[in-house]
Amino acid sequence: MDIIGQFPLFYFPEYGSAWMMGITGTIHILFSHTSVGAAMLFAFLAHKAYKENRSDYYPYMKKYGMFLLIFSYVLGSITGPGIWNTATAASPRGISALIHNFVWVWATEWVFFIYEVIGVFVLVYFIDRIDRKTHLKLTYTFALASVGTLALIIGIISFMMWPGTQAFYATGSASDAFFGINTFPHMFLRIGFMIMMSGVIGLVISSSMRKENEELSNELSRKMGYISIIGGFITLFFFIWYMGTLPENAHAVFAFSKDAIIQNRIILTLVFVAYFAIAIIKPRWINPVIASVMIGVILISGLWSGEKLRESMRKPYVAGQYIYSNQIISRDVPGKNIKSELPIIAEKGLLHLNPFVPARLKTITDENRKDAGELLAKMACSNCHSLEKTGVFRPLKDRLTGMDKEGIKSILYAMGEGAFSYMPTLKLPETEYDAIAEYFASLHY
Ligand code: HEC
């Protein structure tokens, strides 16, 4: 029997599975980036506290550590597996590619992560029970482990955008997959962001300590302001470099919303520079409520839009520039013994090759054509477009408006080429094109 290695289709109506990924991912990034940023901040503060004999920093670190325990380590640990679950449902072959290429990198990352989780408990619990030098050393190793988790994950995530080196396709080697040209700008962009986040969260803690010690609270708020500004500028600098290391298809997608994105970044930069400047000049004006609201602003206008951008710039691929978002393998990867599925799909059709298509839809007839078309549309388009008329995710109702069957077919033929290169190539037997076009035409978008 001819078969391609597909998984059951996970169909998420109206919003699309990409939104589910985006929501889980954005929340997780807030927690995880905060934890790495805070680890670097702790190393800095513990160093200062030890060298300058500032024992008054310890209660701050303890309070921050307690906050971090819940905020990053409890919530982050819940949303981390959440990402695995969502991604496995939304893009099983994307996840499979990441596991098959990087299994030892993941394993190493988990070792660092376990160290981090134990480390945060140890640091909080023992902060006033062990001597300061030991505490300082522990803080350094905690920071190293945290940055280690980041560095490893970023290599993997950068591979999703593209391997960055052509050698990977021939060798299939993990290091060719890992050290792409955009891995390092991506890594430093995130490090900058983490530094900034550590300051933004730090402002919640420092401003909440005003009653206990006003002078210290102001001093720490000022410090957090400086740290955040430095982190923010590192982020901006590496963001610009990062954009220069993206593959061509990413720029094609970026071009759609370039002006809006640049405008958004400029406004965000101004708002946050003003906020950090206030923290430095008038720390008294910052209170825990304002500081918490600013975390929300970063979550929604910074992280959500940034992650959405990275996801959409990968189009038409989900990983390594050989797996399309709709789970079809589009090129040979000799180093991994992977073959493009486009030729066999063009010859035999998706319904025939996908083992999870119900028997009644395997062969298209006059009776089942629309149902077969609906299933094909879900398989081929729903990863990137809502099909429902009320759908919100790049909805097809706005893109196929008023088109008849022939018009729709001409788009299907052209996908993956020229002006439509941001979409996967869709080469199907004529009967399947017919079924999809008939289904869409029947919806009267
Ligand atoms: C890998 C993701 C992806 C898949 C799968 C995909 N598209 Fe698209 N599609 C896009 C992107 C990105 C755009 C361009 C941005 C936009 O229109 O918002 C787009 C735009 C379109 C447009 C508007 C084109 C124009 O420029 O006028 C149509 C029509 C369309 N898609 C139809 C389809 C159909 C039908 C399917 C399934 C057979 C499909 N797409 C599958 C990503 C995808």
PDB file of C-alpha atoms and ligand atoms in Angstrom, residues 252-253 256 312-318 324-327 376-385 387 393-396 398-401 403 408 411-412 415 419-424 426 428 436 440 445, ligand 1:
ATOM      1  CA  ALA A 252       8.433  37.975   1.459  1.00  0.00           C
ATOM      2  CA  VAL A 253       6.049  37.395   4.385  1.00  0.00           C
ATOM      3  CA  PHE A 256       3.106  42.194   4.102  1.00  0.00           C
ATOM      4  CA  SER A 312       4.437  33.662  10.073  1.00  0.00           C
ATOM      5  CA  MET A 313       7.867  34.496   8.626  1.00  0.00           C
ATOM      6  CA  ARG A 314       8.627  30.791   8.521  1.00  0.00           C
ATOM      7  CA  LYS A 315       5.911  30.237   5.971  1.00  0.00           C
ATOM      8  CA  PRO A 316       5.430  28.083   4.011  1.00  0.00           C
ATOM      9  CA  TYR A 317       7.570  25.874   6.249  1.00  0.00           C
ATOM     10  CA  VAL A 318       7.256  24.720   9.822  1.00  0.00           C
ATOM     11  CA  TYR A 324       5.544  22.590   5.077  1.00  0.00           C
ATOM     12  CA  SER A 325       3.141  23.902   7.703  1.00  0.00           C
ATOM     13  CA  ASN A 326       0.544  21.549   6.249  1.00  0.00           C
ATOM     14  CA  GLN A 327       2.790  18.608   7.207  1.00  0.00           C
ATOM     15  CA  LEU A 376      -8.639  18.139   1.613  1.00  0.00           C
ATOM     16  CA  ALA A 377      -9.069  21.838   2.362  1.00  0.00           C
ATOM     17  CA  LYS A 378      -8.602  21.139   6.055  1.00  0.00           C
ATOM     18  CA  MET A 379      -5.498  19.096   5.323  1.00  0.00           C
ATOM     19  CA  ALA A 380      -3.995  21.572   2.860  1.00  0.00           C
ATOM     20  CA  CYS A 381      -5.024  25.009   4.132  1.00  0.00           C
ATOM     21  CA  SER A 382      -6.285  24.994   7.742  1.00  0.00           C
ATOM     22  CA  ASN A 383      -2.824  25.172   9.261  1.00  0.00           C
ATOM     23  CA  CYS A 384      -2.548  28.722   7.922  1.00  0.00           C
ATOM     24  CA  HIS A 385      -6.125  29.892   7.240  1.00  0.00           C
ATOM     25  CA  LEU A 387     -12.019  28.143   6.696  1.00  0.00           C
ATOM     26  CA  PHE A 393      -6.946  33.500  11.457  1.00  0.00           C
ATOM     27  CA  ARG A 394      -5.933  34.745   7.995  1.00  0.00           C
ATOM     28  CA  PRO A 395      -9.491  33.789   6.937  1.00  0.00           C
ATOM     29  CA  LEU A 396     -10.101  32.449   3.445  1.00  0.00           C
ATOM     30  CA  ASP A 398     -11.399  37.492   2.751  1.00  0.00           C
ATOM     31  CA  ARG A 399      -9.036  35.878   0.245  1.00  0.00           C
ATOM     32  CA  LEU A 400     -11.405  33.860  -1.960  1.00  0.00           C
ATOM     33  CA  THR A 401     -14.242  36.401  -1.852  1.00  0.00           C
ATOM     34  CA  MET A 403     -14.479  33.549  -6.653  1.00  0.00           C
ATOM     35  CA  ILE A 408     -10.197  29.077  -7.026  1.00  0.00           C
ATOM     36  CA  ILE A 411      -4.983  29.793  -7.181  1.00  0.00           C
ATOM     37  CA  LEU A 412      -4.488  26.167  -6.167  1.00  0.00           C
ATOM     38  CA  MET A 415       0.473  27.961  -4.895  1.00  0.00           C
ATOM     39  CA  ALA A 419       3.823  35.746  -6.056  1.00  0.00           C
ATOM     40  CA  PHE A 420       2.439  32.836  -4.008  1.00  0.00           C
ATOM     41  CA  SER A 421       5.785  31.540  -2.784  1.00  0.00           C
ATOM     42  CA  TYR A 422       4.734  32.103   0.852  1.00  0.00           C
ATOM     43  CA  MET A 423       2.333  29.172   0.417  1.00  0.00           C
ATOM     44  CA  PRO A 424       3.195  25.490   0.014  1.00  0.00           C
ATOM     45  CA  LEU A 426       0.171  22.006  -3.905  1.00  0.00           C
ATOM     46  CA  LEU A 428      -2.507  17.154  -6.743  1.00  0.00           C
ATOM     47  CA  ILE A 436     -11.295  21.433  -3.110  1.00  0.00           C
ATOM     48  CA  PHE A 440     -14.824  26.395  -1.497  1.00  0.00           C
ATOM     49  CA  TYR A 445     -17.323  33.427   0.602  1.00  0.00           C
TER      50      TYR A 445
HETATM   51  C1  HEC B   1       2.009  27.610   5.029  1.00  0.00           C
HETATM   52  C2  HEC B   1       0.889  28.400   5.245  1.00  0.00           C
HETATM   53  C3  HEC B   1      -0.192  28.455   4.191  1.00  0.00           C
HETATM   54  C4  HEC B   1      -0.947  27.426   3.714  1.00  0.00           C
HETATM   55  C5  HEC B   1      -0.870  25.943   4.082  1.00  0.00           C
HETATM   56  C6  HEC B   1      -1.885  28.030   2.807  1.00  0.00           C
HETATM   57  N1  HEC B   1      -1.700  29.385   2.743  1.00  0.00           N
HETATM   58 FE1  HEC B   1      -2.764  30.704   1.676  1.00  0.00          FE
HETATM   59  N2  HEC B   1      -1.617  32.232   2.366  1.00  0.00           N
HETATM   60  C7  HEC B   1      -0.576  32.094   3.251  1.00  0.00           C
HETATM   61  C8  HEC B   1       0.051  33.376   3.460  1.00  0.00           C
HETATM   62  C9  HEC B   1       1.227  33.653   4.405  1.00  0.00           C
HETATM   63  C10 HEC B   1      -0.646  34.293   2.656  1.00  0.00           C
HETATM   64  C11 HEC B   1      -0.341  35.761   2.428  1.00  0.00           C
HETATM   65  C12 HEC B   1      -0.702  36.643   3.544  1.00  0.00           C
HETATM   66  C13 HEC B   1      -2.169  36.919   3.642  1.00  0.00           C
HETATM   67  O1  HEC B   1      -2.901  36.865   2.659  1.00  0.00           O
HETATM   68  O2  HEC B   1      -2.562  37.200   4.780  1.00  0.00           O
HETATM   69  C14 HEC B   1      -1.687  33.548   1.982  1.00  0.00           C
HETATM   70  C15 HEC B   1      -2.596  34.087   1.098  1.00  0.00           C
HETATM   71  C16 HEC B   1      -3.577  33.375   0.448  1.00  0.00           C
HETATM   72  C17 HEC B   1      -4.479  33.951  -0.514  1.00  0.00           C
HETATM   73  C18 HEC B   1      -4.489  35.405  -0.976  1.00  0.00           C
HETATM   74  C19 HEC B   1      -3.469  35.523  -2.070  1.00  0.00           C
HETATM   75  C20 HEC B   1      -3.313  36.922  -2.601  1.00  0.00           C
HETATM   76  O3  HEC B   1      -2.165  37.418  -2.504  1.00  0.00           O
HETATM   77  O4  HEC B   1      -4.276  37.471  -3.050  1.00  0.00           O
HETATM   78  C21 HEC B   1      -5.301  32.932  -0.949  1.00  0.00           C
HETATM   79  C22 HEC B   1      -6.419  33.032  -1.980  1.00  0.00           C
HETATM   80  C23 HEC B   1      -4.911  31.739  -0.253  1.00  0.00           C
HETATM   81  N3  HEC B   1      -3.861  32.049   0.598  1.00  0.00           N
HETATM   82  C24 HEC B   1      -5.510  30.493  -0.404  1.00  0.00           C
HETATM   83  C25 HEC B   1      -5.036  29.313   0.178  1.00  0.00           C
HETATM   84  C26 HEC B   1      -5.666  28.026  -0.009  1.00  0.00           C
HETATM   85  C27 HEC B   1      -6.914  27.771  -0.836  1.00  0.00           C
HETATM   86  C28 HEC B   1      -4.934  27.132   0.688  1.00  0.00           C
HETATM   87  C29 HEC B   1      -5.100  25.633   0.762  1.00  0.00           C
HETATM   88  C30 HEC B   1      -5.246  24.929  -0.468  1.00  0.00           C
HETATM   89  C31 HEC B   1      -3.837  27.861   1.322  1.00  0.00           C
HETATM   90  N4  HEC B   1      -3.956  29.193   1.000  1.00  0.00           N
HETATM   91  C32 HEC B   1      -2.865  27.295   2.123  1.00  0.00           C
HETATM   92  C33 HEC B   1      -0.167  30.935   3.863  1.00  0.00           C
HETATM   93  C34 HEC B   1      -0.664  29.685   3.589  1.00  0.00           C
END
